[in-house]
Amino acid sequence: WASYNAGPNRIRRLRSLANERGFDPNRWFGNVEVIAAEKIGRETVDYVRNINKYFVAYKMYFNAQRL
């Protein structure tokens, strides 16, 4: 999701910076998102957070339908 909004090369660089600073480069929330917010601002961070909210909501809805 982040690559769609900010571009794959930029996210690759942010993941590398996250790793250098001791964050997990393979986890967005609480890791790469921290670096992204510092380096490129809130737009991509907010975009990913919103998409994740929709994902969780749909997942909960469809899981409830199975019961």
Coordinates of N, CA and C in Angstrom, one line a residue:
W1 N 0.8 -1.2 0.0 CA 0.0 0.0 0.0 C 0.9 1.3 0.0
A2 N 1.9 1.2 0.8 CA 2.8 2.4 0.8 C 3.5 2.6 -0.5
S3 N 3.9 1.6 -1.2 CA 4.6 1.7 -2.4 C 3.6 2.3 -3.5
Y4 N 2.4 2.0 -3.4 CA 1.4 2.5 -4.4 C 1.3 4.0 -4.2
N5 N 1.3 4.5 -3.0 CA 1.2 5.9 -2.7 C 2.5 6.7 -2.8
A6 N 3.6 6.2 -2.3 CA 4.9 6.9 -2.3 C 5.9 6.4 -3.4
G7 N 5.6 5.3 -4.0 CA 6.6 4.7 -5.0 C 7.5 3.7 -4.3
P8 N 7.7 2.6 -5.1 CA 8.5 1.5 -4.6 C 10.0 1.9 -4.2
N9 N 10.6 2.7 -5.0 CA 12.0 3.1 -4.7 C 12.1 3.9 -3.4
R10 N 11.2 4.8 -3.2 CA 11.2 5.6 -2.0 C 10.9 4.7 -0.8
I11 N 10.0 3.8 -0.9 CA 9.8 2.9 0.3 C 11.0 2.0 0.5
R12 N 11.6 1.5 -0.5 CA 12.8 0.7 -0.4 C 13.9 1.5 0.4
R13 N 14.1 2.8 0.1 CA 15.0 3.6 0.8 C 14.6 3.8 2.3
L14 N 13.3 4.0 2.5 CA 12.8 4.2 3.9 C 13.0 2.9 4.7
R15 N 12.8 1.8 4.1 CA 13.0 0.5 4.8 C 14.5 0.4 5.1
S16 N 15.4 0.8 4.2 CA 16.8 0.7 4.5 C 17.2 1.6 5.7
L17 N 16.6 2.8 5.7 CA 16.9 3.8 6.8 C 16.3 3.2 8.1
A18 N 15.1 2.6 8.0 CA 14.5 2.0 9.2 C 15.5 1.0 9.8
N19 N 16.0 0.1 9.0 CA 16.9 -0.9 9.4 C 18.2 -0.3 10.1
E20 N 18.7 0.7 9.4 CA 19.9 1.4 10.0 C 19.6 2.0 11.4
R21 N 18.4 2.4 11.6 CA 18.1 3.0 12.9 C 17.5 2.0 13.9
G22 N 17.6 0.8 13.6 CA 17.2 -0.3 14.5 C 15.7 -0.7 14.5
F23 N 15.0 -0.2 13.5 CA 13.6 -0.6 13.3 C 13.5 -1.8 12.4
D24 N 12.4 -2.5 12.5 CA 12.2 -3.7 11.6 C 11.8 -3.2 10.3
P25 N 12.6 -3.4 9.2 CA 12.3 -2.9 7.9 C 11.1 -3.7 7.2
N26 N 10.7 -4.8 7.8 CA 9.7 -5.7 7.3 C 8.3 -5.4 7.9
R27 N 8.3 -4.5 8.8 CA 7.0 -4.1 9.5 C 6.7 -2.7 9.3
W28 N 5.6 -2.3 8.9 CA 5.2 -0.9 8.6 C 4.9 -0.2 9.9
F29 N 3.8 -0.7 10.6 CA 3.3 0.0 11.8 C 4.4 0.0 12.9
G30 N 4.7 1.2 13.4 CA 5.6 1.4 14.5 C 7.1 1.2 14.1
N31 N 7.3 1.0 12.8 CA 8.7 0.8 12.3 C 9.0 1.7 11.1
V32 N 8.7 1.2 9.9 CA 9.0 2.0 8.7 C 8.1 3.2 8.7
E33 N 6.9 3.2 9.3 CA 6.0 4.3 9.3 C 6.6 5.5 10.0
V34 N 7.4 5.2 11.1 CA 8.1 6.3 11.8 C 9.1 7.0 10.9
I35 N 9.9 6.3 10.2 CA 10.8 6.9 9.3 C 10.1 7.6 8.1
A36 N 9.0 7.0 7.6 CA 8.3 7.7 6.5 C 7.7 9.0 7.0
A37 N 7.1 9.1 8.2 CA 6.6 10.3 8.7 C 7.7 11.4 8.9
E38 N 8.9 11.0 9.3 CA 10.0 11.9 9.4 C 10.4 12.5 8.1
K39 N 10.6 11.6 7.1 CA 11.3 11.9 5.9 C 10.3 12.5 4.8
I40 N 9.1 12.0 4.7 CA 8.2 12.4 3.6 C 6.9 13.0 4.1
G41 N 6.7 13.0 5.4 CA 5.4 13.6 5.9 C 4.3 12.5 6.2
R42 N 3.2 13.0 6.5 CA 2.1 12.2 7.0 C 1.2 11.6 5.9
E43 N 1.3 12.0 4.6 CA 0.4 11.6 3.6 C 0.4 10.1 3.4
T44 N 1.6 9.5 3.2 CA 1.7 8.0 3.0 C 1.3 7.3 4.3
V45 N 1.8 7.8 5.4 CA 1.4 7.1 6.7 C -0.1 7.1 6.9
D46 N -0.7 8.2 6.7 CA -2.2 8.3 6.8 C -2.9 7.4 5.8
Y47 N -2.4 7.4 4.6 CA -3.0 6.5 3.5 C -2.9 5.1 3.9
V48 N -1.8 4.6 4.3 CA -1.7 3.2 4.7 C -2.5 2.9 5.9
R49 N -2.6 3.8 6.9 CA -3.4 3.6 8.1 C -4.9 3.5 7.7
N50 N -5.4 4.3 6.8 CA -6.8 4.3 6.3 C -7.1 3.0 5.6
I51 N -6.2 2.6 4.7 CA -6.4 1.3 3.9 C -6.4 0.2 4.9
N52 N -5.6 0.2 5.9 CA -5.5 -0.9 6.9 C -6.8 -1.0 7.7
K53 N -7.4 0.2 8.0 CA -8.7 0.3 8.7 C -9.8 -0.4 7.9
Y54 N -9.8 -0.1 6.6 CA -10.8 -0.8 5.7 C -10.6 -2.3 5.7
F55 N -9.4 -2.7 5.6 CA -9.0 -4.1 5.5 C -9.5 -4.8 6.8
V56 N -9.2 -4.2 7.9 CA -9.7 -4.8 9.2 C -11.2 -4.9 9.3
A57 N -11.8 -3.8 8.9 CA -13.3 -3.7 9.0 C -13.9 -4.8 8.1
Y58 N -13.4 -4.9 6.8 CA -14.0 -6.0 5.9 C -13.7 -7.4 6.5
K59 N -12.5 -7.6 7.0 CA -12.2 -8.9 7.6 C -13.1 -9.2 8.7
M60 N -13.4 -8.3 9.6 CA -14.3 -8.5 10.7 C -15.7 -8.8 10.2
Y61 N -16.1 -8.0 9.2 CA -17.5 -8.2 8.7 C -17.6 -9.6 8.1
F62 N -16.7 -10.0 7.2 CA -16.8 -11.3 6.6 C -16.6 -12.5 7.5
N63 N -15.8 -12.3 8.6 CA -15.7 -13.3 9.6 C -17.0 -13.5 10.4
A64 N -17.7 -12.4 10.6 CA -18.9 -12.4 11.3 C -20.0 -13.1 10.5
Q65 N -19.9 -12.9 9.2 CA -20.9 -13.6 8.3 C -20.8 -15.1 8.3
R66 N -19.7 -15.6 8.6 CA -19.5 -17.1 8.6 C -20.1 -17.7 9.9
L67 N -20.3 -16.9 10.9 CA -20.8 -17.5 12.2 C -22.3 -17.8 12.1

